[in-house]
Amino acid sequence: MFAEAVAKGTLPPVNQRVPREPSLAELETIGKPGGELRMLMASPKDTRLMVVYGYARLVGYTPALALVPDMLEAADVTEGRVFTLHLRPGHKWSDGQPFTAEDFRYWFEDVAENPDLSTSGLPVALLPNGEQPKFEVLDAQTVRFSWSRPNPLFLPALAGPDPMFIYCPAHYLKQFHEKYADKKTLEGLVKQAGVRNWAALHAKMDAMYRNDNPDLPSLDPWILKTRPPSERIVFERNPYYYRVDGGGHQLPYIDRVIFSIANSKIIPAKTGAGESDLQARYLSFDDYTFLKAGEEANGYKVRLWRTGPGSQLALYPNLNVDDPVWRGLVRDVRFRHALSLATNRHEINQVIYFGLAL
């Protein structure tokens, strides 16, 4: 995909686009670059799912649920309360600009601590027992967050599907910040965008999780190329993505991911008709029989994926019911144990889940 641009000199060669020490993806097989991936979505707002699926995080979970550095080269943790984050030298945003400690400083000092931009203050994961962190820039590639007590929420918040972003592309967003932008130019941008003030404009442009601003530099594997709303939304490979496979090939392999917007009620039918290459969103277990029946004829595979929640359903007896007799009964742990034992899980599995539940 990038060979022609490199040949023309409009894009640097790959060894100048990845970090000095790229993140190594442990894959079962080495893939081949190219191609498109089609998916069906029900709303232009589903662009945020590419942030979930792409899973580019400062630290991330392994399949064994261990937290390890991902975009970071290293994360040093002292006593569970001091977190020193080492960036990968040479890591760049999707527009080719360096990803540095300035992106963390700008977020912390000029966004998170700015009452116009963060009306509710710092994220909860940065406030263990209400204590604000001490933030330090140690050098261009190193930042530190520290507290007087352990903060067990910090790293998991960075690794979640809707991650806590403690950085943002400062070089892009400063043009929308009153502290850095020319006043008249900024007023013109506010008027052009049809928003009430500079803070609203900044919030609109700084949409890292919403992922609806194609001009916003990104660190994700695929970057948005279509300005929503649209019935066809295209994402293209990030030429500066930080991961490589075991053969040293820059990831991701797939050139484009294409979202086609459709009514959620007909997405299962469209999936069965072959209009999607990979589909989980807007499918439910109720669609399993229908999709399985068309598996051989339409050349796809139906796979059961383990869900993240611990259960598909749960029973919560009302411990505060008005009836005093019933209230006393459900508050007795022995009754709740008996209720659990009386639940015929095998029958539920056979009737609702075709014997496939774990």
PDB file of C-alpha atoms in Angstrom, residues 212-325:
ATOM      1  CA  ASP A 212     -14.976  10.930  14.397  1.00  0.00           C
ATOM      2  CA  ASN A 213     -12.397  13.545  13.354  1.00  0.00           C
ATOM      3  CA  PRO A 214     -10.353  12.353  10.355  1.00  0.00           C
ATOM      4  CA  ASP A 215      -7.916  15.253  10.842  1.00  0.00           C
ATOM      5  CA  LEU A 216      -6.933  14.151  14.354  1.00  0.00           C
ATOM      6  CA  PRO A 217      -3.552  12.363  14.349  1.00  0.00           C
ATOM      7  CA  SER A 218      -3.805   8.849  15.719  1.00  0.00           C
ATOM      8  CA  LEU A 219      -1.666   6.014  17.084  1.00  0.00           C
ATOM      9  CA  ASP A 220      -4.205   3.320  16.158  1.00  0.00           C
ATOM     10  CA  PRO A 221      -3.495   0.672  13.482  1.00  0.00           C
ATOM     11  CA  TRP A 222      -6.122   2.102  11.125  1.00  0.00           C
ATOM     12  CA  ILE A 223      -6.948   5.782  10.826  1.00  0.00           C
ATOM     13  CA  LEU A 224     -10.269   7.326   9.875  1.00  0.00           C
ATOM     14  CA  LYS A 225     -10.423   8.702   6.322  1.00  0.00           C
ATOM     15  CA  THR A 226     -14.159   9.466   6.081  1.00  0.00           C
ATOM     16  CA  ARG A 227     -15.838  12.358   7.826  1.00  0.00           C
ATOM     17  CA  PRO A 228     -19.021  11.035   9.510  1.00  0.00           C
ATOM     18  CA  PRO A 229     -21.915  10.867   9.049  1.00  0.00           C
ATOM     19  CA  SER A 230     -21.672   8.618   6.025  1.00  0.00           C
ATOM     20  CA  GLU A 231     -23.163   5.311   4.935  1.00  0.00           C
ATOM     21  CA  ARG A 232     -19.683   4.046   4.061  1.00  0.00           C
ATOM     22  CA  ILE A 233     -16.820   4.777   6.438  1.00  0.00           C
ATOM     23  CA  VAL A 234     -13.247   3.947   5.454  1.00  0.00           C
ATOM     24  CA  PHE A 235     -10.214   3.429   7.679  1.00  0.00           C
ATOM     25  CA  GLU A 236      -6.726   3.048   6.204  1.00  0.00           C
ATOM     26  CA  ARG A 237      -3.485   1.627   7.532  1.00  0.00           C
ATOM     27  CA  ASN A 238      -1.487   3.933   9.757  1.00  0.00           C
ATOM     28  CA  PRO A 239       1.878   4.304   7.974  1.00  0.00           C
ATOM     29  CA  TYR A 240       3.579   5.064  11.309  1.00  0.00           C
ATOM     30  CA  TYR A 241       2.094   2.220  13.337  1.00  0.00           C
ATOM     31  CA  TYR A 242       4.425   0.981  16.064  1.00  0.00           C
ATOM     32  CA  ARG A 243       3.980  -2.816  15.883  1.00  0.00           C
ATOM     33  CA  VAL A 244       5.774  -5.396  13.728  1.00  0.00           C
ATOM     34  CA  ASP A 245       5.383  -9.152  13.307  1.00  0.00           C
ATOM     35  CA  GLY A 246       8.031 -11.790  13.982  1.00  0.00           C
ATOM     36  CA  GLY A 247       9.478 -11.267  10.508  1.00  0.00           C
ATOM     37  CA  GLY A 248       9.943  -7.546  11.052  1.00  0.00           C
ATOM     38  CA  HIS A 249       7.030  -6.566   8.803  1.00  0.00           C
ATOM     39  CA  GLN A 250       5.108  -3.489   9.892  1.00  0.00           C
ATOM     40  CA  LEU A 251       1.545  -4.121  10.952  1.00  0.00           C
ATOM     41  CA  PRO A 252      -1.356  -4.071  10.362  1.00  0.00           C
ATOM     42  CA  TYR A 253      -1.524  -6.287   7.285  1.00  0.00           C
ATOM     43  CA  ILE A 254      -4.944  -5.139   6.079  1.00  0.00           C
ATOM     44  CA  ASP A 255      -4.925  -1.950   3.996  1.00  0.00           C
ATOM     45  CA  ARG A 256      -8.483  -0.800   4.649  1.00  0.00           C
ATOM     46  CA  VAL A 257     -11.356  -1.475   7.008  1.00  0.00           C
ATOM     47  CA  ILE A 258     -14.745  -0.464   5.631  1.00  0.00           C
ATOM     48  CA  PHE A 259     -17.862   0.089   7.722  1.00  0.00           C
ATOM     49  CA  SER A 260     -21.162  -0.118   5.842  1.00  0.00           C
ATOM     50  CA  ILE A 261     -24.002   1.443   7.837  1.00  0.00           C
ATOM     51  CA  ALA A 262     -27.238  -0.560   7.925  1.00  0.00           C
ATOM     52  CA  ASN A 263     -30.314  -1.004  10.082  1.00  0.00           C
ATOM     53  CA  SER A 264     -29.295  -3.113  13.068  1.00  0.00           C
ATOM     54  CA  LYS A 265     -32.289  -5.423  12.570  1.00  0.00           C
ATOM     55  CA  ILE A 266     -31.077  -6.590   9.159  1.00  0.00           C
ATOM     56  CA  ILE A 267     -27.374  -6.906   9.968  1.00  0.00           C
ATOM     57  CA  PRO A 268     -27.694 -10.647  10.772  1.00  0.00           C
ATOM     58  CA  ALA A 269     -29.350 -11.234   7.374  1.00  0.00           C
ATOM     59  CA  LYS A 270     -26.712  -9.167   5.578  1.00  0.00           C
ATOM     60  CA  THR A 271     -24.000 -11.081   7.400  1.00  0.00           C
ATOM     61  CA  GLY A 272     -25.535 -14.376   6.312  1.00  0.00           C
ATOM     62  CA  ALA A 273     -25.646 -13.088   2.728  1.00  0.00           C
ATOM     63  CA  GLY A 274     -21.896 -12.496   2.751  1.00  0.00           C
ATOM     64  CA  GLU A 275     -21.870  -8.702   3.014  1.00  0.00           C
ATOM     65  CA  SER A 276     -19.425  -8.768   5.940  1.00  0.00           C
ATOM     66  CA  ASP A 277     -16.000 -10.373   6.272  1.00  0.00           C
ATOM     67  CA  LEU A 278     -15.883 -10.259  10.064  1.00  0.00           C
ATOM     68  CA  GLN A 279     -18.915  -9.629  12.223  1.00  0.00           C
ATOM     69  CA  ALA A 280     -19.704  -9.764  15.921  1.00  0.00           C
ATOM     70  CA  ARG A 281     -21.350  -6.424  16.525  1.00  0.00           C
ATOM     71  CA  TYR A 282     -25.177  -6.541  16.265  1.00  0.00           C
ATOM     72  CA  LEU A 283     -25.204 -10.340  16.270  1.00  0.00           C
ATOM     73  CA  SER A 284     -26.627 -12.323  19.169  1.00  0.00           C
ATOM     74  CA  PHE A 285     -26.926 -15.951  20.104  1.00  0.00           C
ATOM     75  CA  ASP A 286     -30.452 -15.872  18.683  1.00  0.00           C
ATOM     76  CA  ASP A 287     -28.846 -15.587  15.226  1.00  0.00           C
ATOM     77  CA  TYR A 288     -26.666 -18.661  15.687  1.00  0.00           C
ATOM     78  CA  THR A 289     -28.976 -21.236  14.081  1.00  0.00           C
ATOM     79  CA  PHE A 290     -29.671 -19.048  11.050  1.00  0.00           C
ATOM     80  CA  LEU A 291     -26.010 -18.205  10.475  1.00  0.00           C
ATOM     81  CA  LYS A 292     -24.849 -21.769  11.077  1.00  0.00           C
ATOM     82  CA  ALA A 293     -27.306 -23.062   8.471  1.00  0.00           C
ATOM     83  CA  GLY A 294     -25.747 -20.860   5.786  1.00  0.00           C
ATOM     84  CA  GLU A 295     -22.157 -21.519   6.758  1.00  0.00           C
ATOM     85  CA  GLU A 296     -21.261 -24.025   4.036  1.00  0.00           C
ATOM     86  CA  ALA A 297     -23.281 -22.474   1.218  1.00  0.00           C
ATOM     87  CA  ASN A 298     -21.972 -18.950   1.759  1.00  0.00           C
ATOM     88  CA  GLY A 299     -18.364 -19.754   2.600  1.00  0.00           C
ATOM     89  CA  TYR A 300     -18.042 -18.371   6.100  1.00  0.00           C
ATOM     90  CA  LYS A 301     -17.370 -19.786   9.554  1.00  0.00           C
ATOM     91  CA  VAL A 302     -19.515 -19.184  12.630  1.00  0.00           C
ATOM     92  CA  ARG A 303     -17.466 -19.138  15.811  1.00  0.00           C
ATOM     93  CA  LEU A 304     -18.594 -18.859  19.401  1.00  0.00           C
ATOM     94  CA  TRP A 305     -16.583 -16.235  21.208  1.00  0.00           C
ATOM     95  CA  ARG A 306     -16.215 -16.226  24.962  1.00  0.00           C
ATOM     96  CA  THR A 307     -17.946 -13.177  26.330  1.00  0.00           C
ATOM     97  CA  GLY A 308     -16.208 -10.819  28.709  1.00  0.00           C
ATOM     98  CA  PRO A 309     -18.927 -10.704  31.395  1.00  0.00           C
ATOM     99  CA  GLY A 310     -18.988 -13.516  33.915  1.00  0.00           C
ATOM    100  CA  SER A 311     -22.539 -14.502  32.982  1.00  0.00           C
ATOM    101  CA  GLN A 312     -25.221 -13.868  30.381  1.00  0.00           C
ATOM    102  CA  LEU A 313     -27.716 -13.240  33.158  1.00  0.00           C
ATOM    103  CA  ALA A 314     -27.814 -13.005  36.933  1.00  0.00           C
ATOM    104  CA  LEU A 315     -30.533 -13.039  39.585  1.00  0.00           C
ATOM    105  CA  TYR A 316     -30.450 -10.289  42.195  1.00  0.00           C
ATOM    106  CA  PRO A 317     -33.099 -10.776  44.914  1.00  0.00           C
ATOM    107  CA  ASN A 318     -34.468  -7.465  46.159  1.00  0.00           C
ATOM    108  CA  LEU A 319     -33.053  -7.165  49.681  1.00  0.00           C
ATOM    109  CA  ASN A 320     -35.178  -4.074  50.379  1.00  0.00           C
ATOM    110  CA  VAL A 321     -38.615  -5.336  49.349  1.00  0.00           C
ATOM    111  CA  ASP A 322     -41.531  -3.746  51.293  1.00  0.00           C
ATOM    112  CA  ASP A 323     -42.957  -7.034  52.597  1.00  0.00           C
ATOM    113  CA  PRO A 324     -41.132  -7.608  55.921  1.00  0.00           C
ATOM    114  CA  VAL A 325     -41.504 -11.404  55.769  1.00  0.00           C
TER     115      VAL A 325
END
